[in-house]
Short mmCIF file of C-alpha atoms and ligand atoms in Angstrom, two decimals:
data_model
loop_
_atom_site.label_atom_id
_atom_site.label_comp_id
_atom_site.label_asym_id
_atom_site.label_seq_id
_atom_site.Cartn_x
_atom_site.Cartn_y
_atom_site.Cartn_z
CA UNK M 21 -168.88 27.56 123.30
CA UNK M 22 -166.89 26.13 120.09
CA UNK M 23 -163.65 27.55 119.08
CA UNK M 24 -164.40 30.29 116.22
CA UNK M 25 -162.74 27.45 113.29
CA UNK M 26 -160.28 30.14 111.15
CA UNK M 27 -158.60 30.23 108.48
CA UNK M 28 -154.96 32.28 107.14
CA UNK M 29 -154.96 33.35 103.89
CA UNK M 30 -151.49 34.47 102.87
CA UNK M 31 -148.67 33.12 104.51
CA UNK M 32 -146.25 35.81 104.39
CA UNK M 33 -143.99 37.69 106.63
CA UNK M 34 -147.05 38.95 109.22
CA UNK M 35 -148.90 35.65 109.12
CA UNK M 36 -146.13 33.72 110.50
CA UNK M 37 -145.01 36.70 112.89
CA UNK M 38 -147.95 37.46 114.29
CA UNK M 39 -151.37 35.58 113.12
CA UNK M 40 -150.23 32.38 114.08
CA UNK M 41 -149.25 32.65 117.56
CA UNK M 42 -152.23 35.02 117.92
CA UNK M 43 -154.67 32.59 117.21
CA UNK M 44 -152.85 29.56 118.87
CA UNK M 45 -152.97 31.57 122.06
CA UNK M 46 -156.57 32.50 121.96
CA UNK M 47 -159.25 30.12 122.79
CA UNK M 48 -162.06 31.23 121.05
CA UNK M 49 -160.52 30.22 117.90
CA UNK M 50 -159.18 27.00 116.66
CA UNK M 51 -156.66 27.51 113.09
CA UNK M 52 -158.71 25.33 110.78
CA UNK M 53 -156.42 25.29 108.07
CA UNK M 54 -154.35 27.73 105.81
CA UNK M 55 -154.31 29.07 102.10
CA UNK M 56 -151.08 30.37 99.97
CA UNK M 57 -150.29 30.01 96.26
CA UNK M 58 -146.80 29.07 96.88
CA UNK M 59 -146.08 28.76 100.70
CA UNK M 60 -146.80 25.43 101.83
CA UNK M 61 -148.53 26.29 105.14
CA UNK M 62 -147.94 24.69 108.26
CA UNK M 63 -147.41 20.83 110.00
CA UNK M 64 -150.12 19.35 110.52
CA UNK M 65 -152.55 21.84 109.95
CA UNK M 66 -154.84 21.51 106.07
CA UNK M 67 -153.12 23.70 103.66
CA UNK M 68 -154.73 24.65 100.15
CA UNK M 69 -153.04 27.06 97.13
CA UNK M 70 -156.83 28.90 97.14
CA UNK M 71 -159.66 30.58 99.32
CA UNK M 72 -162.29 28.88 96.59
CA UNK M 73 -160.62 25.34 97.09
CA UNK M 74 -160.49 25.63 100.97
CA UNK M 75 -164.02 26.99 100.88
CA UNK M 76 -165.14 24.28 98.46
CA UNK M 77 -163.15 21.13 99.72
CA UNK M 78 -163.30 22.04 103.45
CA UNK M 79 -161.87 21.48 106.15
CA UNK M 80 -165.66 23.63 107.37
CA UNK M 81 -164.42 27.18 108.33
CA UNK M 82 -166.01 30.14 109.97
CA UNK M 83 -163.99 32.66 109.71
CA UNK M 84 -160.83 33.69 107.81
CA UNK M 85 -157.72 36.34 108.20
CA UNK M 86 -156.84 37.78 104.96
CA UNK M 87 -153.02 38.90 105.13
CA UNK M 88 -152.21 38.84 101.70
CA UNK M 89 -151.03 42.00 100.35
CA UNK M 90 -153.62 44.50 99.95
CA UNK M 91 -154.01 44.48 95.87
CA UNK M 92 -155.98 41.24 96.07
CA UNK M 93 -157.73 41.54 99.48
CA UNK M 94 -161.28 42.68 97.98
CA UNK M 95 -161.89 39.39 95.82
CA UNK M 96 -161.29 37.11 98.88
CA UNK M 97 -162.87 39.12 100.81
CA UNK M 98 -165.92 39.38 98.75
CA UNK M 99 -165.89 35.52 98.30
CA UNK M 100 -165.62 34.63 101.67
CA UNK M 101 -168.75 37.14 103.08
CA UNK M 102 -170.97 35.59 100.09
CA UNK M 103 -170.52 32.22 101.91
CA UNK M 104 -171.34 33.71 105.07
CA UNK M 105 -168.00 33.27 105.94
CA UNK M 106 -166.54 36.44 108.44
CA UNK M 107 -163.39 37.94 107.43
CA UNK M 108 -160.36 39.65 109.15
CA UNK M 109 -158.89 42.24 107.05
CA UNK M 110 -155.05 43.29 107.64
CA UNK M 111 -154.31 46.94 107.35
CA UNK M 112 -154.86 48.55 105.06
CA UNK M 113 -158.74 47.41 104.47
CA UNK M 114 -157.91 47.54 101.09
CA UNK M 115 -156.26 48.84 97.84
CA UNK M 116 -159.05 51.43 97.20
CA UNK M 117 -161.90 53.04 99.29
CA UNK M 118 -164.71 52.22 96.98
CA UNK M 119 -164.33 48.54 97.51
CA UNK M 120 -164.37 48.69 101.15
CA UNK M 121 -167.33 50.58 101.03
CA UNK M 122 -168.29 47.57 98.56
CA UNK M 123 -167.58 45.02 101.07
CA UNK M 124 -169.14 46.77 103.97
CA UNK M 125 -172.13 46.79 102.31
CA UNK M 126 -171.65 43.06 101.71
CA UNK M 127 -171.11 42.06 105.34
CA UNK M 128 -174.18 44.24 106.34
CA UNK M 129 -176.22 41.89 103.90
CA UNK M 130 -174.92 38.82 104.52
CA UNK M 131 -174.67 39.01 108.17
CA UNK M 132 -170.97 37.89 108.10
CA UNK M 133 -168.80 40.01 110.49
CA UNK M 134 -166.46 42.06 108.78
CA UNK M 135 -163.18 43.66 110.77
CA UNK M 136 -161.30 46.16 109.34
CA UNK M 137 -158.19 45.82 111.66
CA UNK M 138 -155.81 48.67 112.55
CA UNK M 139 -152.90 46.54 115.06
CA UNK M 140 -151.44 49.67 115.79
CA UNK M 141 -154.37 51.30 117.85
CA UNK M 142 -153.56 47.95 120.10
CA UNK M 143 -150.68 48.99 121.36
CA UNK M 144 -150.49 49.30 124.89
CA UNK M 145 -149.90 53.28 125.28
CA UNK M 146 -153.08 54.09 122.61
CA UNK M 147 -155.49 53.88 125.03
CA UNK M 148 -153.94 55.55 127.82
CA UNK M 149 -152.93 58.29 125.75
CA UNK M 150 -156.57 58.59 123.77
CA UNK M 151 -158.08 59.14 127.50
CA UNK M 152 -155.35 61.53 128.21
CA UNK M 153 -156.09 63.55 125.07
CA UNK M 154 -159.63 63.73 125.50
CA UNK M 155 -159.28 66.59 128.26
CA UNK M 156 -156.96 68.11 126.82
CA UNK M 157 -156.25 71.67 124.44
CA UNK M 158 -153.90 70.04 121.45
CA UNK M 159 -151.80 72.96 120.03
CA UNK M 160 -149.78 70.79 117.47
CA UNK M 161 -148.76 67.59 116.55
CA UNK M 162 -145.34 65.61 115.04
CA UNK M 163 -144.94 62.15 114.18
CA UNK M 164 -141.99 60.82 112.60
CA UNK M 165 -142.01 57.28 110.92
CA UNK M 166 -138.25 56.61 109.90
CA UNK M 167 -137.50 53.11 108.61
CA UNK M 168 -135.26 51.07 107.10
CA UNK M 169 -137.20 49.38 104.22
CA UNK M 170 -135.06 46.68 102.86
CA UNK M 171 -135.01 45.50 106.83
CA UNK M 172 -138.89 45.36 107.37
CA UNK M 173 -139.98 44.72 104.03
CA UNK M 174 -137.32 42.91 101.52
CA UNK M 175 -138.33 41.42 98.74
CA UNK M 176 -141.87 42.82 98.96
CA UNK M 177 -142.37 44.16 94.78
CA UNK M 178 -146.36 44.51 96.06
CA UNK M 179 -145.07 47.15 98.20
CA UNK M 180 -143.85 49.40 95.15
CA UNK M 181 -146.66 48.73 92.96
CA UNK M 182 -150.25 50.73 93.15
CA UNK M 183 -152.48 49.94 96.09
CA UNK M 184 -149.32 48.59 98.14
CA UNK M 185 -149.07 52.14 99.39
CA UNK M 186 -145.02 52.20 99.32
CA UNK M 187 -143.74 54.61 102.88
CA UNK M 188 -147.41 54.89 103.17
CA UNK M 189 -148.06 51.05 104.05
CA UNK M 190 -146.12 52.00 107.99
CA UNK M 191 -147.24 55.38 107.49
CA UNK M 192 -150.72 54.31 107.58
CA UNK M 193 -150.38 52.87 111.20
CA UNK M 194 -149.60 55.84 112.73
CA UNK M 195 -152.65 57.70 111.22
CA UNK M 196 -154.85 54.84 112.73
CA UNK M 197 -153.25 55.87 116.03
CA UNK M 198 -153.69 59.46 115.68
CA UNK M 199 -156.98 59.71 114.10
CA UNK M 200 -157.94 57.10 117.62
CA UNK M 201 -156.01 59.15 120.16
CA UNK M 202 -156.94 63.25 119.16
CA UNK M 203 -160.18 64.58 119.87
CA UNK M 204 -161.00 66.01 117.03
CA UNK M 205 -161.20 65.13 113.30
CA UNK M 206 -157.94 66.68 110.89
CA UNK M 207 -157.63 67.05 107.12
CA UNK M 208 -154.88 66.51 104.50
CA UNK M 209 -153.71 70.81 103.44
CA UNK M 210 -150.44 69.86 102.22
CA UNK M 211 -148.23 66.99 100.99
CA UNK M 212 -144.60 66.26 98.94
CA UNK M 213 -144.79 62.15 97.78
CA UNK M 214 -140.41 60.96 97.10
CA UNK M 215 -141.20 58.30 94.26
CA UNK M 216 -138.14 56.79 93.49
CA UNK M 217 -137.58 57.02 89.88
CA UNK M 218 -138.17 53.06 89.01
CA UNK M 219 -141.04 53.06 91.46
CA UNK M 220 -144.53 53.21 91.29
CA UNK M 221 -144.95 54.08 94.96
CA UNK M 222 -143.10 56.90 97.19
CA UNK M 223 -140.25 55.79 99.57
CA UNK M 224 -140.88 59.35 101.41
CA UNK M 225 -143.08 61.16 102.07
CA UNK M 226 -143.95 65.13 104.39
CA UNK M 227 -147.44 65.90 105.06
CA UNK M 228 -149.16 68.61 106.94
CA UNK M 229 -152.42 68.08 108.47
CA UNK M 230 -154.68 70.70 110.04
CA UNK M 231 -157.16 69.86 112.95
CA UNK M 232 -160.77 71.47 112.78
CA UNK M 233 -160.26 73.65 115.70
CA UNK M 234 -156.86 74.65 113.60
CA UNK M 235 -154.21 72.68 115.32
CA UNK M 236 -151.31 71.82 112.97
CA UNK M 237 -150.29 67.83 112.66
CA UNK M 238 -146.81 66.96 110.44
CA UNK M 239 -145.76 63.48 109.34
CA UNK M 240 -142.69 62.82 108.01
CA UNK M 241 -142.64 59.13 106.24
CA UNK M 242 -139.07 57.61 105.55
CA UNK M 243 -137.98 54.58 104.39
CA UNK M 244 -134.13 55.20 104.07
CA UNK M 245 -133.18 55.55 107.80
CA UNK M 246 -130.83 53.41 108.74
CA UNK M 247 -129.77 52.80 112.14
CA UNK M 248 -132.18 53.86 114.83
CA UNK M 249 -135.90 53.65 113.83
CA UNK M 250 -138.30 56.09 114.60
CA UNK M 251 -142.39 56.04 115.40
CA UNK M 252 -142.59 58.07 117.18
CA UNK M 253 -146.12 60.88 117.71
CA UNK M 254 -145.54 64.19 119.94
CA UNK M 255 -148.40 65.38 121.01
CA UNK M 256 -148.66 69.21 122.33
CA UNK M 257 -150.99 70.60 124.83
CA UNK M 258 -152.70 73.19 127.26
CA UNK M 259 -151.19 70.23 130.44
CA UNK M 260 -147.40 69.63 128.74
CA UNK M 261 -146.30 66.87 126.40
CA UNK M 262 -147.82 63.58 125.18
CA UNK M 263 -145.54 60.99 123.29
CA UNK M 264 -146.02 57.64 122.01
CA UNK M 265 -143.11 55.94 120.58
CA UNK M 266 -141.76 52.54 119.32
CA UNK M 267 -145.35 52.44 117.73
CA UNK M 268 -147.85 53.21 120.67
CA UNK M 269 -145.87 50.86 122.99
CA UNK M 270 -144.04 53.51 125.10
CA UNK M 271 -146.35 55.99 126.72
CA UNK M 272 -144.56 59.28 128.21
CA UNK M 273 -146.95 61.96 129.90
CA UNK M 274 -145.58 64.70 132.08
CA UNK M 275 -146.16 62.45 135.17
CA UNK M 276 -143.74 59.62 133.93
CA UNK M 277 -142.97 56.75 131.09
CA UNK M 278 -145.36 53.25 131.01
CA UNK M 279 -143.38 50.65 128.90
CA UNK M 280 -145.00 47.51 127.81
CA UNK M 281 -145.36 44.46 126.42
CA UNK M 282 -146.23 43.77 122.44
CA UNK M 283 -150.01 42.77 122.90
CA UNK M 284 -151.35 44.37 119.21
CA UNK M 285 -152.19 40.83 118.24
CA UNK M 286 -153.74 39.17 120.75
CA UNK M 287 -155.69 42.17 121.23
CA UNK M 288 -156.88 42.35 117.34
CA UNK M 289 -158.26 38.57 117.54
CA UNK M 290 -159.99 39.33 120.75
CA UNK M 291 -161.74 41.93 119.07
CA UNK M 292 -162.84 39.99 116.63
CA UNK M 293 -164.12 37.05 118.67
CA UNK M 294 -166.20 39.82 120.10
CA UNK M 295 -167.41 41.10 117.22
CA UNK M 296 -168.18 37.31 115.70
CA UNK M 297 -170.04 36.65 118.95
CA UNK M 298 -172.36 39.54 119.17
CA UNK M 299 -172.92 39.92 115.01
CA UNK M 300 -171.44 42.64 114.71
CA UNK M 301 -168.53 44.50 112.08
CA UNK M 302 -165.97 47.13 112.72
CA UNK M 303 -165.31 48.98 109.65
CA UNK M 304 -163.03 52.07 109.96
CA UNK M 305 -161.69 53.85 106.68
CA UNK M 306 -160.82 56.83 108.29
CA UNK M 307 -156.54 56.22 107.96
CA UNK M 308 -156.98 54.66 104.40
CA UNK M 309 -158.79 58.25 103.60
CA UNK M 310 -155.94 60.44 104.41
CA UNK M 311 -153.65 58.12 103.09
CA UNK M 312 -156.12 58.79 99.60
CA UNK M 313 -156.12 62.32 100.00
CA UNK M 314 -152.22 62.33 99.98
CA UNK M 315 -151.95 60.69 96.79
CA UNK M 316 -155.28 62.69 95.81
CA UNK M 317 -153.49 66.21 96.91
CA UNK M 318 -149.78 65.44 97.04
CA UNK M 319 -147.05 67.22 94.99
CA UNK M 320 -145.03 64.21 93.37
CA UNK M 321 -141.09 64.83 93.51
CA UNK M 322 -138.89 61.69 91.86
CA UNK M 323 -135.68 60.52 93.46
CA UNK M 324 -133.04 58.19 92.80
CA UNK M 325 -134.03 54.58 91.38
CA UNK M 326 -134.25 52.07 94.69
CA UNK M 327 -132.72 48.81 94.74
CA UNK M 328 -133.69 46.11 97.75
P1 LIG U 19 -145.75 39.23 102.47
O1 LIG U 19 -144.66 38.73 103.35
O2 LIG U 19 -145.44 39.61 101.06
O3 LIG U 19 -146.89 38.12 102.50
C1 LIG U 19 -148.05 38.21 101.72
C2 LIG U 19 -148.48 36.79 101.38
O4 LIG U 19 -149.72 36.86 100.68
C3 LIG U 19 -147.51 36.05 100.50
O5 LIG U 19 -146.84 35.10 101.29
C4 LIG U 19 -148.38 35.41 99.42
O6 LIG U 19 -148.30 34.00 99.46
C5 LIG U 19 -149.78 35.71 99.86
N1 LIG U 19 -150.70 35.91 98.76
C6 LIG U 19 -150.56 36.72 97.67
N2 LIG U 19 -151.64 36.61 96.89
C7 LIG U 19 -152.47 35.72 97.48
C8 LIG U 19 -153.76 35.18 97.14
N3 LIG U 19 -154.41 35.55 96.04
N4 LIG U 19 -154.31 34.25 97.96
C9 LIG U 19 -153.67 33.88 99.09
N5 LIG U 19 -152.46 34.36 99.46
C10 LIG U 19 -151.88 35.28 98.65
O7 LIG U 19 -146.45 40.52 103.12
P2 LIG U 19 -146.65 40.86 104.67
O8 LIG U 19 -145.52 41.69 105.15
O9 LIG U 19 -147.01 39.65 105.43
O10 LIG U 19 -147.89 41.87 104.55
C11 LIG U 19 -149.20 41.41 104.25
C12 LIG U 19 -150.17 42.45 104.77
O11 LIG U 19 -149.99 42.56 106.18
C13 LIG U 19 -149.96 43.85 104.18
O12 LIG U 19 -151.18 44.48 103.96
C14 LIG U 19 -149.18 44.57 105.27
O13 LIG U 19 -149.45 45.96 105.28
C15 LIG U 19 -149.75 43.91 106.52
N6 LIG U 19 -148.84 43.98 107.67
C16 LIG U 19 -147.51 43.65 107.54
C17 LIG U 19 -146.65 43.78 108.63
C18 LIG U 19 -145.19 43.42 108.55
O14 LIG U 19 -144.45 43.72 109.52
N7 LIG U 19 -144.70 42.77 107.52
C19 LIG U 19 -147.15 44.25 109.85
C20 LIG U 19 -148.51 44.50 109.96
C21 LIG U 19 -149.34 44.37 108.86
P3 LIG U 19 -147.22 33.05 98.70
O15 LIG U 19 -145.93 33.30 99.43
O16 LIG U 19 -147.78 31.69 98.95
O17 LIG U 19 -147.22 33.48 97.27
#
């Protein structure tokens, strides 16, 4: 079968970490060439400063991996599905609901497979720990994600503005791990959003969830920790303790701890050759919506001015 031809769009900080060695290591796709407005792209592979040039001018691609920030995700999105053209979204799916629903739609009549990706539900302890769960009574639920910003994100003004989702843009991977790994479905009762007072997005934020069967679930979003980092979710049951840390890489269950390897990435494209191959879309708003109801429901509390 030929390599699924692919394209980056966005050369940033998570195309270079991640997308690139993802896709060189996977051979159902070949990296046809890259797109950036000022990043220059990579040796020896076609570079162009826009999706309508590459799609115009060629080098032919099938598919592309949108990793530009968020804000501008739905145009490229929307122009690459009208060519037929399937497209890998980076978390979040976008800056609003509306126009994922909008591109959804488009992928379903265009044929063009359309992935919503979530890396975090790759890690290697989310599955384990979703099958764990699924027997299970859950009584309550913590999950602390304590970062340093200016480390994992310096520089990055999208971050701060609307749509980039400020403490919410890590925040939002561990909801995609939580609403994958707990049996039931949980709503938004109460939330406090930190905006920094030169900010248009919060920098930290506490949030308390309720499951339907009335099992309570707390975040607590921070993006001044320094030192140690924290993601961490404790889960609480009828059969002990579940916890996930370092991001859904560490599994510990009352019979013992599973560390692994980082294999979000790898495991994102291989979803998505699957999907290609079988004509098929993945489409999951389900963190993005809680993440909206925070900023729909949220009490907003300003804090000093941040400076990277
Ligand atoms: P970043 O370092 O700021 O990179 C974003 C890139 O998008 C920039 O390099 C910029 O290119 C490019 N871009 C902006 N507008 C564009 C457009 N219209 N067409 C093509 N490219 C455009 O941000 P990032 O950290 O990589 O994050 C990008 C997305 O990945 C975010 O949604 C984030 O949540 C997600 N993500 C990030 C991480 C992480 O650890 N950083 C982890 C997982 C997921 P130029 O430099 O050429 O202007």
């Amino acid at each position: 079968m030929d390599p699924i031809r692919i394209a980056i769009v966005g050369m940033g900080k998570i195309a270079r970490d991640q997308h690139v060695p993802a896709i060189l290591g996977n051979n159902a796709f070949s990296l046809a060439a890259t797109v950036s407005p000022r990043d220059s792209g990579l040796e020896d592979v076609p570079h162009h400063r826009a999706l309508d040039a590459l799609l115009d001018e060629g080098p032919a691609v099938d598919a592309v991996a949108l990793c530009t920030p968020p804000q501008v995700r739905y145009d490229l999105a929307a122009l690459a599905l009208r060519r037929g053209v399937h497209v890998f979204l980076e978390k979040p799916p976008g800056a609003t609901l509306s126009e994922v629903a909008a591109l959804k739609s488009l992928a379903e009549k265009t044929g063009a497979t359309l992935f919503a990706s979530w890396h975090s539900r790759f890690a290697a302890g989310v599955a384990p720990a979703r099958a764990w769960l699924a027997e299970r009574r859950i009584d309550a639920v913590s999950i602390v994600w304590r970062e340093d910003v200016r480390v994992w994100h310096p520089g990055q003004d999208w971050i701060w503005e609307p749509g980039g989702l400020g403490v919410f843009d890590p925040g939002i991977n561990a909801l995609s791990i939580v609403t994958h790994i707990l049996p039931r479905p949980f709503f938004l009762k109460e939330a406090t959003l930190v905006l920094p007072e030169n900010r248009a997005a919060p920098i930290a934020a506490d949030i308390q969830f309720r499951d339907t069967a009335g099992a309570p679930i707390h975040m607590d979003l921070d993006w001044r920790q320094t030192g140690p980092q924290s993601w961490d979710i404790v889960v609480e049951t009828d059969a002990g303790t579940l916890k996930l840390a370092n991001g859904g890489a560490v599994l510990s269950l009352p019979s013992g701890t599973e560390h692994s390897e980082d294999v979000e990435y790898p495991g994102l494209y291989s979803r998505f050759a699957t999907l290609i191959r079988g004509g098929r879309s993945d489409v999951d708003i389900d963190p993005l919506r809680l993440v909206a109801d925070a900023f729909l429901r949220g009490r907003r509390e300003t804090t000093d001015a941040f400076y990277d």
